[in-house]
XYZ file of C-alpha atoms in Angstrom:
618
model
C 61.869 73.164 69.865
C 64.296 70.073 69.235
C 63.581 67.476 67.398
C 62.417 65.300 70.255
C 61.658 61.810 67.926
C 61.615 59.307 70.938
C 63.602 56.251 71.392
C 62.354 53.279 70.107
C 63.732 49.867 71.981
C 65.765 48.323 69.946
C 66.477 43.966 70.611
C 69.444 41.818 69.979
C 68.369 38.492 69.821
C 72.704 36.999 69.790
C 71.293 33.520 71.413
C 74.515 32.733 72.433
C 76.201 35.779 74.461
C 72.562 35.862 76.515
C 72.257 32.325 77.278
C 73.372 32.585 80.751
C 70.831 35.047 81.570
C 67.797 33.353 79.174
C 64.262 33.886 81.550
C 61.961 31.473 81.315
C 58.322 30.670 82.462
C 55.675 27.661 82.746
C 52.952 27.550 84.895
C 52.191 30.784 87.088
C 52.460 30.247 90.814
C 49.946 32.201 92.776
C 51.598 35.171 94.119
C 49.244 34.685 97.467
C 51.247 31.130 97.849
C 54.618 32.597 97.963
C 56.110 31.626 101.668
C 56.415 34.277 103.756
C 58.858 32.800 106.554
C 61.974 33.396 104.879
C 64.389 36.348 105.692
C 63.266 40.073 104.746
C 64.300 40.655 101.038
C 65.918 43.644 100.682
C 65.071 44.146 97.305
C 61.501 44.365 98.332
C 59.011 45.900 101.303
C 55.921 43.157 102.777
C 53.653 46.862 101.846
C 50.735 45.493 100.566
C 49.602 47.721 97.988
C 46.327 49.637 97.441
C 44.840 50.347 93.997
C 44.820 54.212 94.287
C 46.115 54.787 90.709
C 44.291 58.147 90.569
C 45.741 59.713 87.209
C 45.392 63.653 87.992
C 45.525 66.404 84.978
C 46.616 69.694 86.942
C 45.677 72.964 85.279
C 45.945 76.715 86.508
C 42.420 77.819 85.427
C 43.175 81.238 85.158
C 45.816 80.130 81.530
C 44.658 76.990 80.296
C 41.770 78.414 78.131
C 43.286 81.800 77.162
C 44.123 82.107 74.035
C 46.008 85.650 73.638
C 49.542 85.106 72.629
C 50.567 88.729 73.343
C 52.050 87.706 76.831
C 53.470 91.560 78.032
C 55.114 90.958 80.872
C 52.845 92.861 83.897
C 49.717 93.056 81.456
C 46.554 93.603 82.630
C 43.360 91.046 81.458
C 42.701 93.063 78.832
C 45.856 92.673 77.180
C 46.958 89.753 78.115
C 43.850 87.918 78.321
C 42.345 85.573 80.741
C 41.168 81.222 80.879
C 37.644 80.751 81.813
C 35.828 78.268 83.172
C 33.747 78.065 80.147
C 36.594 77.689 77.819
C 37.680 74.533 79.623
C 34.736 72.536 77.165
C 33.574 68.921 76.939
C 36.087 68.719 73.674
C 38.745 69.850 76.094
C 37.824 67.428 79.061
C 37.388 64.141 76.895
C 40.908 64.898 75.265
C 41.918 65.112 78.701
C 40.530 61.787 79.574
C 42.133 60.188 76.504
C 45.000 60.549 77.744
C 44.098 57.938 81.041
C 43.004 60.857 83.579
C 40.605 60.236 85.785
C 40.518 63.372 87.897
C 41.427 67.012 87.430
C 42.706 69.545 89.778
C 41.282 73.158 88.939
C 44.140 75.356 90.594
C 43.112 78.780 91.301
C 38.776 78.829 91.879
C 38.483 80.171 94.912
C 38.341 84.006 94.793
C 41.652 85.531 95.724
C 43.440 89.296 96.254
C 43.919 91.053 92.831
C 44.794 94.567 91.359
C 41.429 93.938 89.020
C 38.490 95.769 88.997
C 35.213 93.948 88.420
C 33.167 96.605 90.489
C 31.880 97.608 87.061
C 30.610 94.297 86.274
C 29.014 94.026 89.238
C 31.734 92.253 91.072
C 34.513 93.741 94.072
C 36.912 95.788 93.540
C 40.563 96.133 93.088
C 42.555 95.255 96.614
C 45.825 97.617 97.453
C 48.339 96.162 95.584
C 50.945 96.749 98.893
C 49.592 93.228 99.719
C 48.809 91.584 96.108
C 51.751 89.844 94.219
C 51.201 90.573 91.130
C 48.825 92.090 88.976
C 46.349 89.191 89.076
C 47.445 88.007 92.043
C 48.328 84.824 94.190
C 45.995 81.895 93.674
C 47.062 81.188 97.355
C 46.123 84.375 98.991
C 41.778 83.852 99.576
C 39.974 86.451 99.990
C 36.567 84.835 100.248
C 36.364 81.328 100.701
C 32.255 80.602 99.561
C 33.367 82.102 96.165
C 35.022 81.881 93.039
C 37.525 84.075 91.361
C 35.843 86.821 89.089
C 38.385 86.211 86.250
C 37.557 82.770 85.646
C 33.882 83.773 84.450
C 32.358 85.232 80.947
C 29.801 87.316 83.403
C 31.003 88.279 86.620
C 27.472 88.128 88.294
C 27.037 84.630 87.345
C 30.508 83.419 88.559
C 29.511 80.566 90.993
C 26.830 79.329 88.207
C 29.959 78.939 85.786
C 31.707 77.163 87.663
C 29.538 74.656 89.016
C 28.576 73.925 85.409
C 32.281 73.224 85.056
C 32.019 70.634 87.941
C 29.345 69.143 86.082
C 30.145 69.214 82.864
C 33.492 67.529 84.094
C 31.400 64.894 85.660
C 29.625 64.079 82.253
C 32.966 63.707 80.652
C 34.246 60.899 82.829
C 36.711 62.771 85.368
C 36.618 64.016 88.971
C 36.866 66.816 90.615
C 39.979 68.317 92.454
C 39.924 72.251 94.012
C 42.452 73.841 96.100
C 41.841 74.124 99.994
C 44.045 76.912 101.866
C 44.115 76.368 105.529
C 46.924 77.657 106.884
C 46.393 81.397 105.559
C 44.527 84.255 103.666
C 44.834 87.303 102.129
C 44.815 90.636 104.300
C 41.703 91.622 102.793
C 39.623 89.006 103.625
C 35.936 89.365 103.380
C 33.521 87.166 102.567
C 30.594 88.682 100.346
C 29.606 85.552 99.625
C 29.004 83.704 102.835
C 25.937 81.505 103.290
C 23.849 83.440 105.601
C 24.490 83.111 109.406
C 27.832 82.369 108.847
C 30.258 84.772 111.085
C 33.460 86.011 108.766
C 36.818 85.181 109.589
C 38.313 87.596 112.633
C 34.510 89.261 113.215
C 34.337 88.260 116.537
C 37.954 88.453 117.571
C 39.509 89.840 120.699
C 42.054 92.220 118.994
C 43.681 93.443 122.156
C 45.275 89.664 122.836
C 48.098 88.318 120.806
C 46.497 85.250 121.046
C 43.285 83.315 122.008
C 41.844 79.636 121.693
C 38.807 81.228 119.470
C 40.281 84.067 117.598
C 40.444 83.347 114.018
C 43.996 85.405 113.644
C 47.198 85.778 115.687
C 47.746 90.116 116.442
C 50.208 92.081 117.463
C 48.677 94.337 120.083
C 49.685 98.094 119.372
C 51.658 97.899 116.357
C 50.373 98.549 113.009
C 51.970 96.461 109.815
C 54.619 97.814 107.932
C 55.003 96.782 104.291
C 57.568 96.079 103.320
C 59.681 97.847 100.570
C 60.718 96.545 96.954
C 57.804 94.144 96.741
C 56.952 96.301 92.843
C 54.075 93.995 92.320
C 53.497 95.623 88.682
C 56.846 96.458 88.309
C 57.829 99.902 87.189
C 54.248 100.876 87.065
C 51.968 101.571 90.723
C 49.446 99.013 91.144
C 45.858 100.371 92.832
C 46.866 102.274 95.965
C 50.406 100.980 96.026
C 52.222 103.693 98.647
C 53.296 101.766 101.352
C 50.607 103.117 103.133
C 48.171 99.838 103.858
C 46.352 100.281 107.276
C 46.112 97.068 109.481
C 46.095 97.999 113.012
C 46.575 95.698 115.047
C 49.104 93.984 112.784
C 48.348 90.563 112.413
C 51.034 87.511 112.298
C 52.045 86.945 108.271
C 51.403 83.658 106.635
C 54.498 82.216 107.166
C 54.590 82.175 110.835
C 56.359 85.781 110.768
C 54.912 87.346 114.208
C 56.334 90.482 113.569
C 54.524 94.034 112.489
C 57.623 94.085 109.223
C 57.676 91.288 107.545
C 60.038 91.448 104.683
C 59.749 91.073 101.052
C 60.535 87.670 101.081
C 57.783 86.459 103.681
C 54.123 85.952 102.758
C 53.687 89.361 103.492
C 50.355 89.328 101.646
C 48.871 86.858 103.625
C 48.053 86.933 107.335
C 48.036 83.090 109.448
C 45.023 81.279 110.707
C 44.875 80.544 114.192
C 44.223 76.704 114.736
C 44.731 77.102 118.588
C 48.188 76.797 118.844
C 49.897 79.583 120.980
C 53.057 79.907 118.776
C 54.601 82.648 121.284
C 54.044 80.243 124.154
C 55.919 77.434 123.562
C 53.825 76.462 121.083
C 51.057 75.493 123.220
C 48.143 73.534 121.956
C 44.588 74.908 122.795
C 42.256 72.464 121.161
C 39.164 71.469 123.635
C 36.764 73.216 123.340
C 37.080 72.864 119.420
C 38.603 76.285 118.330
C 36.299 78.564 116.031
C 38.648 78.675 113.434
C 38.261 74.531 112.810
C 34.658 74.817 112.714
C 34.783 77.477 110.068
C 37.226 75.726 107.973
C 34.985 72.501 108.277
C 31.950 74.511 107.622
C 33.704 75.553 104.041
C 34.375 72.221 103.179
C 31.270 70.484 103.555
C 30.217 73.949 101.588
C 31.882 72.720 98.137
C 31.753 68.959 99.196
C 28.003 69.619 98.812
C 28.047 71.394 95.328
C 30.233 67.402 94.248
C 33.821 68.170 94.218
C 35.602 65.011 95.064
C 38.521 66.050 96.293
C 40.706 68.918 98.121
C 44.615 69.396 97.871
C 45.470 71.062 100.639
C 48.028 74.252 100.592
C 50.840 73.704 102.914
C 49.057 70.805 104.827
C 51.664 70.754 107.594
C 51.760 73.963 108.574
C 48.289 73.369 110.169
C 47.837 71.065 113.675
C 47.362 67.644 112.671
C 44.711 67.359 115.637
C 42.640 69.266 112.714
C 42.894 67.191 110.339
C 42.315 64.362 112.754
C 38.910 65.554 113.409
C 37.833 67.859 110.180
C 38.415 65.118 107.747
C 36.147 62.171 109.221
C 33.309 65.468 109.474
C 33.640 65.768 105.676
C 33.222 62.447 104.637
C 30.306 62.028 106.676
C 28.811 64.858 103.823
C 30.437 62.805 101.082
C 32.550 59.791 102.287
C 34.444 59.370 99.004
C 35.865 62.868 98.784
C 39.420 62.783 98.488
C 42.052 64.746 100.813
C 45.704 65.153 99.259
C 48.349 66.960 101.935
C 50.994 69.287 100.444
C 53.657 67.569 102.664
C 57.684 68.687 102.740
C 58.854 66.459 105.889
C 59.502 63.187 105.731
C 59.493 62.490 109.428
C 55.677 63.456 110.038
C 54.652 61.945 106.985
C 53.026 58.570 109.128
C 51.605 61.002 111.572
C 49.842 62.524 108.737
C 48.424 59.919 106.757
C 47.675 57.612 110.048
C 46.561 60.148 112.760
C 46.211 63.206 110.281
C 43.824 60.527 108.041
C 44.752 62.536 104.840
C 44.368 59.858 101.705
C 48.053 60.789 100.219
C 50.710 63.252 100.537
C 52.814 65.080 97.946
C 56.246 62.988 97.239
C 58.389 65.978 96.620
C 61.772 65.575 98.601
C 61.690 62.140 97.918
C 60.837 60.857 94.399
C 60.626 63.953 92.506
C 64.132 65.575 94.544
C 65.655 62.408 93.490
C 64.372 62.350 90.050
C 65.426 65.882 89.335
C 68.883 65.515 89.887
C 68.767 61.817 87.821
C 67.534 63.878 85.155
C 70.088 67.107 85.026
C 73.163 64.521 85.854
C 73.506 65.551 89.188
C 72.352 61.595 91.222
C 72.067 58.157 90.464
C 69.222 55.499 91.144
C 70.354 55.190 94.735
C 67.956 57.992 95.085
C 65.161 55.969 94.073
C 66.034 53.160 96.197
C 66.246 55.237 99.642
C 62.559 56.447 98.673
C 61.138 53.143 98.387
C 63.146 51.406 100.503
C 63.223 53.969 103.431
C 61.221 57.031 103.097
C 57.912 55.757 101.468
C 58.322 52.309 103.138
C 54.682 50.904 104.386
C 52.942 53.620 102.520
C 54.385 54.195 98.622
C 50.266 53.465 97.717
C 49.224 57.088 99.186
C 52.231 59.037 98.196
C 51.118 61.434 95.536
C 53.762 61.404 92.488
C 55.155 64.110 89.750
C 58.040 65.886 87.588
C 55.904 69.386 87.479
C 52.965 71.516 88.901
C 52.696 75.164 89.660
C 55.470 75.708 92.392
C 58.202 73.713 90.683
C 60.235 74.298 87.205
C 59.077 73.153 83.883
C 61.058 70.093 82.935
C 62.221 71.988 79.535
C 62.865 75.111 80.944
C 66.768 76.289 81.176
C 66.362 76.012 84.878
C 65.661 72.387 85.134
C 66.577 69.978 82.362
C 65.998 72.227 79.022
C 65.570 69.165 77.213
C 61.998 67.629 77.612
C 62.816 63.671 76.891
C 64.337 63.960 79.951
C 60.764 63.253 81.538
C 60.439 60.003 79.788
C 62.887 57.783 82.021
C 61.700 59.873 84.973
C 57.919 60.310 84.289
C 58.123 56.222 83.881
C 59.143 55.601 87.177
C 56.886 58.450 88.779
C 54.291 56.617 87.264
C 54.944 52.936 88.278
C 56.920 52.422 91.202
C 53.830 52.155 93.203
C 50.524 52.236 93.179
C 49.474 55.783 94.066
C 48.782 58.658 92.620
C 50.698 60.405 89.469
C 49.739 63.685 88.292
C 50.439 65.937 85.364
C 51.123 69.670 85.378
C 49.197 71.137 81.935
C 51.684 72.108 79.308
C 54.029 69.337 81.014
C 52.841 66.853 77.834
C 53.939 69.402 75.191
C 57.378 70.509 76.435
C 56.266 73.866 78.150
C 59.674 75.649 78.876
C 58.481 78.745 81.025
C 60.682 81.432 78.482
C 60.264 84.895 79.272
C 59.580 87.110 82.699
C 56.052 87.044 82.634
C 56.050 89.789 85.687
C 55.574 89.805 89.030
C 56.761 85.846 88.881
C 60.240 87.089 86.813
C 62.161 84.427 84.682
C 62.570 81.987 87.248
C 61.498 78.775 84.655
C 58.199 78.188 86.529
C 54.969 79.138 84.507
C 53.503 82.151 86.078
C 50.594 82.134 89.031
C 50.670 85.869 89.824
C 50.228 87.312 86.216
C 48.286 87.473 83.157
C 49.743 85.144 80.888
C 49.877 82.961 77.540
C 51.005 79.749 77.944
C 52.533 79.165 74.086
C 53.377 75.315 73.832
C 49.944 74.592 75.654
C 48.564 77.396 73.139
C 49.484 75.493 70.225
C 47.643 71.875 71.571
C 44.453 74.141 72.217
C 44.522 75.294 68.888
C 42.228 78.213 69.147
C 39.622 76.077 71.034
C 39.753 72.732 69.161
C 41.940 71.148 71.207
C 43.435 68.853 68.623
C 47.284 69.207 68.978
C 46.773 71.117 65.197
C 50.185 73.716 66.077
C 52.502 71.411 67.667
C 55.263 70.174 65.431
C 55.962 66.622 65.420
C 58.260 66.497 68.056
C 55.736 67.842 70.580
C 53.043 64.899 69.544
C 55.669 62.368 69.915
C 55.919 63.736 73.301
C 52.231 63.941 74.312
C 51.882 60.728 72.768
C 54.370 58.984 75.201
C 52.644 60.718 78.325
C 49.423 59.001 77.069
C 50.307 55.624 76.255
C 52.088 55.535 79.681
C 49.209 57.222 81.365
C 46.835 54.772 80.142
C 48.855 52.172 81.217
C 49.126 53.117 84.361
C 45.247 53.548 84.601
C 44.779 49.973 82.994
C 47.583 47.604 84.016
C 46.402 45.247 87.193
C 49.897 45.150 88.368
C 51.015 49.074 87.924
C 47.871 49.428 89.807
C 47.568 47.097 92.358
C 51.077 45.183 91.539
C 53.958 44.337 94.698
C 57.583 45.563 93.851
C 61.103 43.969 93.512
C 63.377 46.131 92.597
C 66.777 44.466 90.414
C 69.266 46.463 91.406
C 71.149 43.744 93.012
C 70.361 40.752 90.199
C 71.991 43.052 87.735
C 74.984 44.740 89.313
C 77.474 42.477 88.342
C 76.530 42.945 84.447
C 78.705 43.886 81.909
C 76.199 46.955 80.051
C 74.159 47.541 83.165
C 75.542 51.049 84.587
C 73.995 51.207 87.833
C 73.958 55.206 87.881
C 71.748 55.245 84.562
C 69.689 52.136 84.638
C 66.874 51.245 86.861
C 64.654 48.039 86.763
C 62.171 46.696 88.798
C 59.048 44.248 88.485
C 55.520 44.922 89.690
C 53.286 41.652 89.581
C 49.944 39.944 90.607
C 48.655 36.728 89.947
C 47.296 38.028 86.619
C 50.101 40.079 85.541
C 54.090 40.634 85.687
C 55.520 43.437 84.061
C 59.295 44.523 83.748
C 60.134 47.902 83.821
C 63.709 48.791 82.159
C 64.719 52.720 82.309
C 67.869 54.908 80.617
C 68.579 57.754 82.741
C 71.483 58.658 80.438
C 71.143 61.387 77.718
C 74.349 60.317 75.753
C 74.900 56.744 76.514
C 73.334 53.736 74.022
C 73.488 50.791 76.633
C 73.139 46.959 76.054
C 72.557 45.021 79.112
C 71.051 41.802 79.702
C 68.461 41.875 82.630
C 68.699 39.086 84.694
C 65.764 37.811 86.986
C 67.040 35.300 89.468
C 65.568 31.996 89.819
C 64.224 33.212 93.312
C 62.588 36.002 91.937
C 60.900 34.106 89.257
C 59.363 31.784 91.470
C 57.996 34.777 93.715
C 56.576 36.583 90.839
C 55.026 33.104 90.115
C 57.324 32.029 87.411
C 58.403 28.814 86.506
C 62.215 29.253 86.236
C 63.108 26.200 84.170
C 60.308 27.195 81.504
C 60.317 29.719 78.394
C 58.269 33.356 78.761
C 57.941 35.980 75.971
C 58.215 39.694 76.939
C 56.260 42.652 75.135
C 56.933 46.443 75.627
C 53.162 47.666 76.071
C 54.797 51.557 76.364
C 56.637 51.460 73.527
C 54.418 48.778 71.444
C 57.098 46.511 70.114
C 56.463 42.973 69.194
C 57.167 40.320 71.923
C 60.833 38.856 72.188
C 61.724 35.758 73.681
C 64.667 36.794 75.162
C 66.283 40.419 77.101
C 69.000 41.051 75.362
C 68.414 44.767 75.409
C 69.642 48.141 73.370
C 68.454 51.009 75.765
C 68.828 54.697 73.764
C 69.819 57.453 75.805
C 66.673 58.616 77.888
C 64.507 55.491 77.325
C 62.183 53.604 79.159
C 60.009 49.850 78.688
C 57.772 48.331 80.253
C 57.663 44.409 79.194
C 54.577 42.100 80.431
C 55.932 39.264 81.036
C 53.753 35.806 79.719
C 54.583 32.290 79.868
C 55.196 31.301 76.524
C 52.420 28.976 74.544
């Protein structure tokens, strides 16, 4: 690891070169009395915001307790050993929570296709590994959806029991509850064993001689049997549990990713068959949604299942991929079980993203090719802040308060891996403005606090800079936070805790501050683009405000460049943020805790970021 000492902001106070640009304030002006008759700003939206500064901790359940550092790539459980629920403790959850989380997403409960055997501990058995990726398998491909995966639990038998302790025990510590909801697909052994009783399994009751009906629960292929395909060497060298090509489904059914075809190929979700929602896909496409189709009363049936046993909140797998008429009418049934319960949409496509959140009533939506595409290539010198404007500005624009925020989680590269931007400061310019632009969501990916780089081919996943879902694996900078259990940070070397310190000072702002939380934007682009220092392609600044609070945020894209601007806030702008323009105002960094200045006559390190509150002066 580098030494990764962060940047500390660093003020010139030379009265006379800043004079022009001195900010001043008096007596606040209610924000609510700003006019609203004038000309559309463009530095600004009229988006009123919502407070839905949920802070989420993600963790793949199945690594963030193990504590075997032997990590061989395509090792079994044994050898490579395997996270419980029950090593996720209350120690664990309150350092969590320190850090300004308020819920946490358990990725990987529900019970899934794996080359395991637990039939010895009184749980199923292995599944042909010709449709399991991986030794342990895809989180992603369910193969019973009233149960938990046996790996995550000290006794097998007692699985369930485990893990709603988990849910409670998270509960006592402070935090909600996320879980993972698949709709669009499952694992081509699916069978539920544990089923409430008089519940019909998936495909029972299916006409298998049509390709497709309204109330079939899959999409077949009438007289052809699947073909899989070749090369997919789930363990590698080695032959998994029954791996000879040989895997009987007859009649095929459609694969996961919309493949209607008996030979899917090694790149498709071959281990995964699609759920049919009513839509004829081979017809045009035709929707067949009154009567309600089996398959959405199913799916609702599982929800209110683990809404009832107090999970707060689902993200759901590849949201779009599934009718929004659905989601229109599944997620008002929910929250008549629980009204609170969250729903989060993993959401790619910019142009359905209203339809969604407005007919689709999902509470937010992943902001992936928006703020985090845009942030990404900020942060390996590839873009400039343009591509923060066009999110805000255009993309987001009416909604930023429900778009879901972040730099990692489990499908994307690790910030410090060779693949993305090796260095992990990179994240603090970045995970600033994921974190305050607006007032929704941010979440964490763990490991993404310490500098986790993803070295090494752990398998089945290869060295692709992502941490692992498919194999039994060691997470190492994570490993040396846990500590053998304590959870006290006792094996990461200073660097590392300068790191995890930034993530939770700006996390806990973010939870705290009215105006990150609550705040309208005005972005300063425009007020500084004449400046001397300010480079345009590096820096970003923007205000969020209420009537109680202003703050200033000031970010360094740059890794090499020390820059000195002065930030200017025009007259105008003062007076909307309810400043009194002709009067004096100190400024304090709250994320870097520097004393207040009375002026902005800034040094910005290379990959820096501040956030000043702004406060008339007394």
């Amino acid at each position: 690891m580098r030494n990764l000492l962060l940047p500390a902001v660093a003020l010139s106070l030379g009265l006379a070169s800043f004079s022009s640009f001195l900010l001043t304030a008096h007596t606040p002006v209610p924000v609510s009395d700003i006019p609203t008759t004038a000309a559309p700003d463009p530095n600004t939206t009229d988006e009123v915001p919502q407070d839905n500064k949920l802070v989420i901790y993600q963790l793949m359940t199945r690594l963030f307790g193990n504590k075997t550092a032997l990590n061989k790539p395509y090792g079994t459980a044994q050898e490579n050993g395997v996270g419980k629920f029950n090593d996720i403790t209350d120690k664990a959850l309150q350092e969590i929570r320190k850090m300004g989380v308020s819920h946490v997403w358990y990725t990987g409960v529900l019970e899934h296709a794996t080359m395991t055997d637990f039939s010895k501990q009184g749980g199923p058995g292995p599944d042909d590994a010709d449709v399991v990726k991986g030794r342990a398998g895809s989180p992603y491909a369910i193969k019973d959806y009233y149960d938990v995966a046996p790996d995550l639990a000290v006794n097998v038998k007692t699985r369930m029991q485990e893990y709603e302790a988990l849910i409670q025990r998270t509960h006592k510590n402070g935090l909600k509850v996320l879980m993972d909801f698949i709709p669009n697909h499952v694992a081509r052994s699916y069978q539920s064993d544990g089923k409430p009783g008089g519940v019909v399994d998936l495909g029972a009751q299916d006409d298998k001689t049509k390709a497709f009906a309204p109330n079939n629960n899959f999409y077949y292929l009438p007289g052809q049997s699947l073909v899989v395909p070749k090369g997919g060497n789930p363990v590698g060298a080695a032959l998994g549990p029954k791996e000879d090509g040989k895997f009987v489904e007859t009649p095929a059914k459609a694969t996961g990713n919309d493949v209607f075809s008996a030979t899917p190929s090694v790149n498709d979700w071959y281990e995964t068959v699609k759920l049919n929602y009513g839509v004829d896909y081979q017809n045009g496409r035709k929707p067949n949604f009154s009567p309600v189709p089996d398959t959405w009363k199913k799916m609702r049936d599982i929800l209110v299942f683990w809404a009832k046993k107090d999970v707060d909140g689902f993200r759901c797998d590849m949201a779009e991929m599934v009718p929004v008429e659905f989601w229109t009418w599944v997620i008002p049934e929910v929250k008549k079980v629980k009204p609170d319960i969250v729903f989060i949409a993993e959401a790619y496509d910019p142009k359905v993203y209203s339809r969604y959140l407005n007919e689709g009533k999902f509470d937010f939506l992943y902001d992936k090719v928006g703020l985090y595409d845009g942030l990404r290539r900020l942060m390996t010198t590839g873009g400039n802040t343009d591509d923060i404007t066009e999110v805000w500005r255009k993309e987001s624009r009416g909604f930023s308060s429900r778009m879901l925020r972040f730099l990692e989680n489990h499908d994307e590269q690790r910030i410090a891996s060779k693949d993305f931007a090796t260095d992990p400061r990179t994240a603090i310019p970045a995970m600033a403005v994921t974190a305050t632009l607006a007032s929704g969501p941010v979440m964490l990916y763990s490991g993404q606090e310490v500098g986790e780089p993803a070295l090494k081919s752990e398998g089945f996943s290869g060295e692709d800079g992502r941490t692992t879902i498919f194999d039994y694996w060691g997470v190492p900078e994570h490993q040396k936070w846990m500590n053998g259990g304590k959870f006290d940070g006792g094996k990461l070397d200073d660097s590392q805790k300068q790191l995890r310190a930034f993530y939770s000072r700006l996390l806990n702002l973010a939870s705290t501050s009215d105006a990150i939380r609550k705040g309208r934007f005005y972005e300063l682009q425009d007020a500084n683009n004449l400046g001397k220092e300010y480079d345009q392609k590096v820096l970003y600044s923007y205000l969020r405000y209420t009537d109680t609070q202003r703050l200033l945020v000031v970010v360094n894209f740059s890794r090499d460049k020390t820059l000195r601007p002065t930030i200017s806030i025009p007259a105008d702008v003062r007076k909307r943020i309810g400043l009194d323009p002709t009067a004096f105002c100190t400024y304090t960094d709250l994320l870097n805790d520097a004393p207040p200045t009375e002026f902005l006559n800034l040094t910005l390190p290379p990959l820096s970021a501040h956030i000043f509150e702004i406060n008339p002066k007394k």
